[in-house]
PDB file of C-alpha atoms in Angstrom:
ATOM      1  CA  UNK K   1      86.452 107.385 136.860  1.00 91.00           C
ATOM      2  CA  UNK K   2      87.578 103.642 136.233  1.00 96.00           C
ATOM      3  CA  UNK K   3      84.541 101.458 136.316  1.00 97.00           C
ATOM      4  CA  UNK K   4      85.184  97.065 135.726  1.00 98.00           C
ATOM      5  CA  UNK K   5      82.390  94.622 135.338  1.00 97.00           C
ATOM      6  CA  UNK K   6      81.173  92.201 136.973  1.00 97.00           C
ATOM      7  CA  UNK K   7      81.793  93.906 140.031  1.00 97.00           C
ATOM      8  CA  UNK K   8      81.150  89.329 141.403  1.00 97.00           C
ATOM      9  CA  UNK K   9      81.796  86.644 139.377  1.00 97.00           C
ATOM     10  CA  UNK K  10      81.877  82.590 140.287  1.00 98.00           C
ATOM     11  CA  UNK K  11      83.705  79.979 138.330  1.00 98.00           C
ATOM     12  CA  UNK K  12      84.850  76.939 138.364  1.00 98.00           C
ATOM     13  CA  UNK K  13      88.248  75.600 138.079  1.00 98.00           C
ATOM     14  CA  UNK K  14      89.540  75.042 134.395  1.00 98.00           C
ATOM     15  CA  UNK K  15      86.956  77.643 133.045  1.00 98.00           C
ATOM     16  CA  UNK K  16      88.112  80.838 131.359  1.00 98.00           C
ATOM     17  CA  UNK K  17      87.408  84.292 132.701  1.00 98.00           C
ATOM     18  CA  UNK K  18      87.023  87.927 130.868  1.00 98.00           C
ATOM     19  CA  UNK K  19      87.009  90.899 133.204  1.00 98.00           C
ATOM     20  CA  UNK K  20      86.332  94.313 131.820  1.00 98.00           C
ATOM     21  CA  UNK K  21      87.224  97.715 132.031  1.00 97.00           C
ATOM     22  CA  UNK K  22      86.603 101.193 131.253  1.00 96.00           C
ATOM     23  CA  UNK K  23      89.453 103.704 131.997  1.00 94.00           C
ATOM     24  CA  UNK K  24      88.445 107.256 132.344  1.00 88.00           C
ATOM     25  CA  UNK K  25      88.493 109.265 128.816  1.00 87.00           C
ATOM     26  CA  UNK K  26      92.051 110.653 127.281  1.00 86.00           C
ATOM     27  CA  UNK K  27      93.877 107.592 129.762  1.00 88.00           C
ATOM     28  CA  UNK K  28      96.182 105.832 127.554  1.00 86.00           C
ATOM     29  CA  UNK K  29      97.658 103.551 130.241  1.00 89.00           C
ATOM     30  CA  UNK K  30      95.870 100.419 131.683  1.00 93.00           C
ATOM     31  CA  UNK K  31      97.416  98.475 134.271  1.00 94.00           C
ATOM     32  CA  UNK K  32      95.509  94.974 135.736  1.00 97.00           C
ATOM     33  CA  UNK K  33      96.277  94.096 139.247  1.00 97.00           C
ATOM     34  CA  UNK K  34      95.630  90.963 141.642  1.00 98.00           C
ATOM     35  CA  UNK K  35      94.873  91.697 145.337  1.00 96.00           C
ATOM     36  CA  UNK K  36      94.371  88.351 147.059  1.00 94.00           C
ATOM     37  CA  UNK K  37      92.155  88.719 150.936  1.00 89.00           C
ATOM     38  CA  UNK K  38      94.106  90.872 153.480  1.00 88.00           C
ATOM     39  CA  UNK K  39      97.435  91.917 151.293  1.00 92.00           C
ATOM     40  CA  UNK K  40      98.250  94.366 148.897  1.00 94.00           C
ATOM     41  CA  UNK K  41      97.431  94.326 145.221  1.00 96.00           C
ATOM     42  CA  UNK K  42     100.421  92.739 143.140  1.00 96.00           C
ATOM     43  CA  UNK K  43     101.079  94.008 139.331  1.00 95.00           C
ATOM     44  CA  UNK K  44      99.630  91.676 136.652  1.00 96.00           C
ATOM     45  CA  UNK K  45     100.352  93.764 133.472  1.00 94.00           C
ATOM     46  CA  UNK K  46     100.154  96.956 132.011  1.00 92.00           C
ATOM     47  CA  UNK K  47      99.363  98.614 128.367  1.00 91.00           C
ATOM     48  CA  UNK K  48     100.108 101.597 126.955  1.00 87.00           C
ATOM     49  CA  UNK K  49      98.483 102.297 123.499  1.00 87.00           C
ATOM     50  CA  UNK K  50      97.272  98.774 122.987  1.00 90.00           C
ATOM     51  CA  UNK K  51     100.563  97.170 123.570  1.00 91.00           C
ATOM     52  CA  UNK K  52     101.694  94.950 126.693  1.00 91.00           C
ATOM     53  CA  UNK K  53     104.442  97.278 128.299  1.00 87.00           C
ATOM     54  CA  UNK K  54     105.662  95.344 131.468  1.00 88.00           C
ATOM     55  CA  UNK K  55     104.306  92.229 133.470  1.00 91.00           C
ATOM     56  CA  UNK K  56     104.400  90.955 136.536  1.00 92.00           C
ATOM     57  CA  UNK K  57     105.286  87.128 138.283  1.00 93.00           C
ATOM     58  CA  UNK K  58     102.081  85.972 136.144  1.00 96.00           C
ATOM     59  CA  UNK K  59     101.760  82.830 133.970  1.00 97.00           C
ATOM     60  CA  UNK K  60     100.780  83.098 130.424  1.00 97.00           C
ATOM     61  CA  UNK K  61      97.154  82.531 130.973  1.00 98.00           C
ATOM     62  CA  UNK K  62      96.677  85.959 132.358  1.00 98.00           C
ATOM     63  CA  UNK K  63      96.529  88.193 128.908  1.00 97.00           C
ATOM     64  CA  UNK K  64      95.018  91.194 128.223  1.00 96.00           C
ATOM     65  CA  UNK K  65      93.782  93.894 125.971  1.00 96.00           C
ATOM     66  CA  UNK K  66      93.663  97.173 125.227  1.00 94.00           C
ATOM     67  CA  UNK K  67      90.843  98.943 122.717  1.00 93.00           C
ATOM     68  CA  UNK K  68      91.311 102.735 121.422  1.00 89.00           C
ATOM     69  CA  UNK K  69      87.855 103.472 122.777  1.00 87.00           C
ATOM     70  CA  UNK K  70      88.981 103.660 126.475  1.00 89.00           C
ATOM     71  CA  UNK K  71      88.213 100.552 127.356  1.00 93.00           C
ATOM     72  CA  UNK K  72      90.404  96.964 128.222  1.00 96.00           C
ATOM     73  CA  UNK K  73      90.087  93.588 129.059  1.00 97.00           C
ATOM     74  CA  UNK K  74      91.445  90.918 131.415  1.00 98.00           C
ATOM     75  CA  UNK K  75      91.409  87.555 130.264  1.00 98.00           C
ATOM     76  CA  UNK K  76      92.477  84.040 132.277  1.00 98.00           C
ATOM     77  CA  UNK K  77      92.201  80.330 131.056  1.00 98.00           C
ATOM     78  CA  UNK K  78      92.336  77.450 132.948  1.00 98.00           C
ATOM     79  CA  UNK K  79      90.999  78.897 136.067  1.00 98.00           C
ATOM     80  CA  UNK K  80      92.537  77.504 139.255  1.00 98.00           C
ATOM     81  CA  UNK K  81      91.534  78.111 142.782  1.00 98.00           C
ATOM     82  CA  UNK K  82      94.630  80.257 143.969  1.00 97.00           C
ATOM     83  CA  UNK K  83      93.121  82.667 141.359  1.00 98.00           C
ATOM     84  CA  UNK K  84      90.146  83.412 143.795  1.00 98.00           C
ATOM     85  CA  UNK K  85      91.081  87.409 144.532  1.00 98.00           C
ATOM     86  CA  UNK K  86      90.243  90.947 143.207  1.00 98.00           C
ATOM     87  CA  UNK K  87      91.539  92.035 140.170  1.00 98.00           C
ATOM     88  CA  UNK K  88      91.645  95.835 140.186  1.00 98.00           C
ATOM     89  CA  UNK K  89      92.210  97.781 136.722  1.00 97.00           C
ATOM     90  CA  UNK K  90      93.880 100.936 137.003  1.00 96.00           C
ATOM     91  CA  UNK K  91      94.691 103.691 134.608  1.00 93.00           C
ATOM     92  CA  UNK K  92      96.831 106.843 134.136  1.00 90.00           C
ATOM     93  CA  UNK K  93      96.924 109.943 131.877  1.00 86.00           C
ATOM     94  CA  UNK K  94     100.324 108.909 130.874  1.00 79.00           C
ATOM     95  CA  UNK K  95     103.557 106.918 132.239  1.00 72.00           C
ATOM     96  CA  UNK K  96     104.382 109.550 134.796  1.00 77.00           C
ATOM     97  CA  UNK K  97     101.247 110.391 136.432  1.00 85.00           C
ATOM     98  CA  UNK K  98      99.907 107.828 139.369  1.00 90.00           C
ATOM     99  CA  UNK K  99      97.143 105.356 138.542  1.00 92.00           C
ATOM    100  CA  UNK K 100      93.563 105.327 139.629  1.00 94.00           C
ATOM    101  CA  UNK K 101      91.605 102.972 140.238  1.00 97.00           C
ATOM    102  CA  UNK K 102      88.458 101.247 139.984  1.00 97.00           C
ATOM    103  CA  UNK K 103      86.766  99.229 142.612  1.00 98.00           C
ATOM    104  CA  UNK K 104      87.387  95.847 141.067  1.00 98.00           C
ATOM    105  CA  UNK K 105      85.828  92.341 140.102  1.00 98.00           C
ATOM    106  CA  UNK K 106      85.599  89.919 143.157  1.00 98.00           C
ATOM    107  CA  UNK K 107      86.283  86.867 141.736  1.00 98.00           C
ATOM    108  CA  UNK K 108      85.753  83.625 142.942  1.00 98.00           C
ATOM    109  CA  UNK K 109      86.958  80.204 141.551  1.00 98.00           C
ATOM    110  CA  UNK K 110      85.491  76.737 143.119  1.00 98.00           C
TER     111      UNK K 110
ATOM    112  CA  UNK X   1     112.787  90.418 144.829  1.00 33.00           C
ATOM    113  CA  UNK X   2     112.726  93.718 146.700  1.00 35.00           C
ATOM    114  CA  UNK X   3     109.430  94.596 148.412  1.00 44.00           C
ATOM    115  CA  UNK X   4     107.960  97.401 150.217  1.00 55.00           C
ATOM    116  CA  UNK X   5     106.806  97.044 154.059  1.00 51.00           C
ATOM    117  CA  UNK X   6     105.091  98.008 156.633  1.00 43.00           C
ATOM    118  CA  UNK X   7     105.768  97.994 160.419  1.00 48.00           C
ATOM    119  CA  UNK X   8     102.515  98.072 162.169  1.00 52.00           C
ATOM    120  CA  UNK X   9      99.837  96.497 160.311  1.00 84.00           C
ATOM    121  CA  UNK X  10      97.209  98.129 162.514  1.00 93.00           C
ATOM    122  CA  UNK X  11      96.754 101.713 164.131  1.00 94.00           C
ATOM    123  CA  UNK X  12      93.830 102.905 166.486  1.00 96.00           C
ATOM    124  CA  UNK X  13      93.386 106.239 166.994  1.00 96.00           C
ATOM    125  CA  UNK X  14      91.125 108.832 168.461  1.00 97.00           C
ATOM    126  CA  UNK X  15      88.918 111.376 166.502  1.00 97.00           C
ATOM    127  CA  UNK X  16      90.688 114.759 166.260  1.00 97.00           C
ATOM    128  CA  UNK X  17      94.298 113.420 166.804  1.00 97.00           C
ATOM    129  CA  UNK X  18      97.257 113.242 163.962  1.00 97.00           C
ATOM    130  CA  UNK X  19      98.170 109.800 162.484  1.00 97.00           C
ATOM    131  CA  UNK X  20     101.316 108.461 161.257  1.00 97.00           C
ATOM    132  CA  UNK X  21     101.567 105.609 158.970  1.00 96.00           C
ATOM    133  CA  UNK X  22     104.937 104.250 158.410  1.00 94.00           C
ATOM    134  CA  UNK X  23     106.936 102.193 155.207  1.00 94.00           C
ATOM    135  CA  UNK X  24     110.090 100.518 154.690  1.00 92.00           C
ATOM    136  CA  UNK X  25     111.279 100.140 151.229  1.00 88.00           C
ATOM    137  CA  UNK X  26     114.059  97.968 149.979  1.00 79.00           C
ATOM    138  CA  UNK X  27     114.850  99.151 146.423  1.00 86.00           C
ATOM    139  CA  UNK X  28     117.370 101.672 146.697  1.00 86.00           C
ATOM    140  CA  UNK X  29     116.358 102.467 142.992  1.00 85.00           C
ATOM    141  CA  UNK X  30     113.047 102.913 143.137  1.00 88.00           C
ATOM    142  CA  UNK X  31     111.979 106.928 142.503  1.00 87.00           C
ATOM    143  CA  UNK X  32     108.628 107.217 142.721  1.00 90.00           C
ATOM    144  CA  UNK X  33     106.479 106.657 145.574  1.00 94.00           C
ATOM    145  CA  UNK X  34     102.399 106.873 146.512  1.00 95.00           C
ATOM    146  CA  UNK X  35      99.892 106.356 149.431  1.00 97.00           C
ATOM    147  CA  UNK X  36      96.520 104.988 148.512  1.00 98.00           C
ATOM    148  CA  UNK X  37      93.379 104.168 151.241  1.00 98.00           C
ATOM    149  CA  UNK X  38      90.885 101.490 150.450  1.00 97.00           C
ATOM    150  CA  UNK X  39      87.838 101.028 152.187  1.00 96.00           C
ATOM    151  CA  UNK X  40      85.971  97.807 152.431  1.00 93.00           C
ATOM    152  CA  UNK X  41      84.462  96.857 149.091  1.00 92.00           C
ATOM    153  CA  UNK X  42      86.439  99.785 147.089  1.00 95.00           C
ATOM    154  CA  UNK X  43      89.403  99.649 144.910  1.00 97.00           C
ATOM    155  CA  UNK X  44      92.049 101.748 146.248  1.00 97.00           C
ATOM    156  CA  UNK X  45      92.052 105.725 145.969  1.00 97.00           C
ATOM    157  CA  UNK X  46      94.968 108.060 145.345  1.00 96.00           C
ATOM    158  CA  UNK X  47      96.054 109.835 148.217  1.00 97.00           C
ATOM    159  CA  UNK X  48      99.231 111.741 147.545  1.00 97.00           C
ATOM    160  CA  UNK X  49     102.079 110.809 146.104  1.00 95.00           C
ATOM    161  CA  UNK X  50     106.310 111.817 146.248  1.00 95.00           C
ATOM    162  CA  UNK X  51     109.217 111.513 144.186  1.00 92.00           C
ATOM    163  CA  UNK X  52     112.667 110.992 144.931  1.00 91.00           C
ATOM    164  CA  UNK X  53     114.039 114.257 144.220  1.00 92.00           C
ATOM    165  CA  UNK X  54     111.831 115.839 146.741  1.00 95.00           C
ATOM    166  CA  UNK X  55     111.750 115.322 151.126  1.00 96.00           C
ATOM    167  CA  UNK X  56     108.312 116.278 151.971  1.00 98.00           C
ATOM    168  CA  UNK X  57     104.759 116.952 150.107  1.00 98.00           C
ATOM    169  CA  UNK X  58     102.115 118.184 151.600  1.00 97.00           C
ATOM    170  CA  UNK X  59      98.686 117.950 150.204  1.00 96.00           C
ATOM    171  CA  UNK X  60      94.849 118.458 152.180  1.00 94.00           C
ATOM    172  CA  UNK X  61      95.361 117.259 156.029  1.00 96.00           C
ATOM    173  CA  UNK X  62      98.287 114.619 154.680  1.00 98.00           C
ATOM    174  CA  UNK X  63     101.939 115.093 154.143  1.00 98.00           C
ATOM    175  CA  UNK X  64     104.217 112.377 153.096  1.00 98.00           C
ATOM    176  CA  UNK X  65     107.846 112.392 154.223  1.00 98.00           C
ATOM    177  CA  UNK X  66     110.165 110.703 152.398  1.00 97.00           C
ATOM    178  CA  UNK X  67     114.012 109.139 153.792  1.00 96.00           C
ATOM    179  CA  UNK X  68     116.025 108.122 151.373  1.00 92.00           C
ATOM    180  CA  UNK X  69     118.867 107.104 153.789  1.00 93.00           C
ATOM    181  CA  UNK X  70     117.116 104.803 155.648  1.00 93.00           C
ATOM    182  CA  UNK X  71     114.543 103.738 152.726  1.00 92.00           C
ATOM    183  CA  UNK X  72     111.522 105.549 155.081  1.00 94.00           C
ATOM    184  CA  UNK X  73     108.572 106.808 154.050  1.00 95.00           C
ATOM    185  CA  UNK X  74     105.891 107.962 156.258  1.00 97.00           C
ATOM    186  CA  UNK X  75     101.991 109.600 155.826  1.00 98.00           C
ATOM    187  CA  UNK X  76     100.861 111.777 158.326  1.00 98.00           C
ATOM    188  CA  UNK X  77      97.331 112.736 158.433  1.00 98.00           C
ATOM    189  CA  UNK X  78      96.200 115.762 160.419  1.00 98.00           C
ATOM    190  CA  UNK X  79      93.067 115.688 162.754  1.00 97.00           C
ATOM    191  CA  UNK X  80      92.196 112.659 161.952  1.00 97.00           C
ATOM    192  CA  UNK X  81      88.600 111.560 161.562  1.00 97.00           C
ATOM    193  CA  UNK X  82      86.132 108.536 161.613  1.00 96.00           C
ATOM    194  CA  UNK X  83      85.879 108.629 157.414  1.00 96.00           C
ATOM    195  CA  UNK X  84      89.854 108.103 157.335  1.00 98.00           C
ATOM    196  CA  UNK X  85      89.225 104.717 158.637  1.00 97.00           C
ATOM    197  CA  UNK X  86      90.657 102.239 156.006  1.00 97.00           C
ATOM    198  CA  UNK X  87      94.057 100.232 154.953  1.00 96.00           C
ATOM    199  CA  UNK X  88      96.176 102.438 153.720  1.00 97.00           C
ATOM    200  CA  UNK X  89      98.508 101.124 151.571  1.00 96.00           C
ATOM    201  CA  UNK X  90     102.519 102.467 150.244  1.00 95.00           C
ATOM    202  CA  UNK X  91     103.555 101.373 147.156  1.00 94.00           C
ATOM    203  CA  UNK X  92     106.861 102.285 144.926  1.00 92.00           C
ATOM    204  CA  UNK X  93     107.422 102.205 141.430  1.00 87.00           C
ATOM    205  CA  UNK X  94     109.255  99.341 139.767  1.00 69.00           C
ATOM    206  CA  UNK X  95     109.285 100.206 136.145  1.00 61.00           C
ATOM    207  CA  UNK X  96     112.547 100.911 134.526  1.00 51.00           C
ATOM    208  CA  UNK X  97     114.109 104.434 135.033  1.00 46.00           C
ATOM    209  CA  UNK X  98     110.829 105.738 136.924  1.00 44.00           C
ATOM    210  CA  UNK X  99     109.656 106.202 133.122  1.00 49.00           C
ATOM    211  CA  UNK X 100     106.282 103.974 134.020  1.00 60.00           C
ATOM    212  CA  UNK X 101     104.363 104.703 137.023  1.00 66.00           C
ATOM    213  CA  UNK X 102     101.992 102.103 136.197  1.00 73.00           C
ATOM    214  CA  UNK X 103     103.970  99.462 138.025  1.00 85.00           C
ATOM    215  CA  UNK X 104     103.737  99.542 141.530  1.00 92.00           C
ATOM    216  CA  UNK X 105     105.145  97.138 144.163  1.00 92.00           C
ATOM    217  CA  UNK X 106     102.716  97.058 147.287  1.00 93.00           C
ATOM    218  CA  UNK X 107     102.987  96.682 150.941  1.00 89.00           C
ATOM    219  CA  UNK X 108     100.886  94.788 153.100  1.00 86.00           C
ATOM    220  CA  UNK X 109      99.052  97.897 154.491  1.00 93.00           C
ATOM    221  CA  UNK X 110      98.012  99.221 157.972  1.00 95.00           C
ATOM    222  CA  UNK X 111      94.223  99.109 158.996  1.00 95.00           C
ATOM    223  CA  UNK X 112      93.748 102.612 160.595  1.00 97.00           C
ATOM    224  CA  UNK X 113      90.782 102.477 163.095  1.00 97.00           C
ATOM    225  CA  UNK X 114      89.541 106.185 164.440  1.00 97.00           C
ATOM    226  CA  UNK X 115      87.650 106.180 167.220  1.00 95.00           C
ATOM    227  CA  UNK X 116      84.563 109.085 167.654  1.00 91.00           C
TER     228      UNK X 116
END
């Protein structure tokens, strides 16, 4: 399956973050997700073969990356409090098949 | 933007009985939708999913109708039982052409509660 680490993190505001991920083998799409307490997850970004292939209502500072050996990377600088949620990475065996998911890094910003 | 919604945000029911969760969606465009549950702590976990070309898809004790004229989609889950207590969550693909199911537009979710 999708595994992330941290599964908790604490920052503080201004910091930068790196959240990882490990898609399940042969996956070659990644996509990064915010879910914020009680609502739904909202698209960040996703990659497909190491390239950024769509994004969501997200500054800049979120990027990301995507490595050949099944794994990817979420990365955000200058941390603010709003960004307190759970980022859930998700991938798929291609573009038309529906993404699973892992069980996310609770992050917390103070 | 167009979203995706839910009308009842929670649902109690008793052990044994059928559930129906319902969606509105707003993007007449949008050609691929999917269920997912997530329990407390978890990520969310595929559940079944439809596309537009089809009504109805049935899959073990859950079957997803789909209404294109009003926008309605709907999961039913049969005999339902203490584990299926979670938010369950619609969500409908955004990405151009239905080409990328990767981006998904979200609801809020319903909290199903089963009762023993």
């Amino acid at each position: 399956g999708v595994t992330q680490s941290p599964t908790h993190l604490i920052k503080t505001r201004g910091q930068q973050v790196t959240l990882r991920c490990s898609s399940q083998s042969g996956h070659n799409t990644v996509s990064w997700y915010q879910q914020a307490l009680g609502q739904g997850p909202q698209f960040i970004f996703q990659y497909y073969r190491e390239e950024e292939n769509g994004r969501g209502n997200f500054p800049p500072r979120f990027s990301g990356l995507q490595f050949p050996n099944d794994s990817s990377e979420l990365n955000v600088n200058a941390l603010e409090l709003d960004d307190s949620a759970l980022y859930l990475c998700a991938s798929s065996r291609d573009s038309n098949s529906p993404l699973h998911f892992g069980n996310g890094t609770r992050l917390t910003v103070t | 933007g167009e979203s995706v919604g839910l009308h009842l945000p929670t649902l109690s029911v008793q052990e044994g009985d059928n559930s129906i969760i319902n969606c509105a969606y707003s993007n007449s465009a949008s050609d691929y939708f999917i269920w997912y549950k997530q329990e407390s702590g978890k990520g969310p976990q595929f559940i079944i999913d439809i596309r537009s070309n089809m009504d109805k898809r049935q899959g073990q004790r859950v079957t997803v109708l789909l209404n294109k004229t009003v926008k309605h989609l709907s999961l039913q889950i049969a005999a339902t039982q203490p584990g299926d207590s979670a938010v369950y969550f619609c969500a409908e693909n955004i990405g151009a052409g239905g080409t990328s199911y990767g981006k998904l537009t979200f609801g809020q979710g319903t909290i199903l509660t089963v009762h023993p």
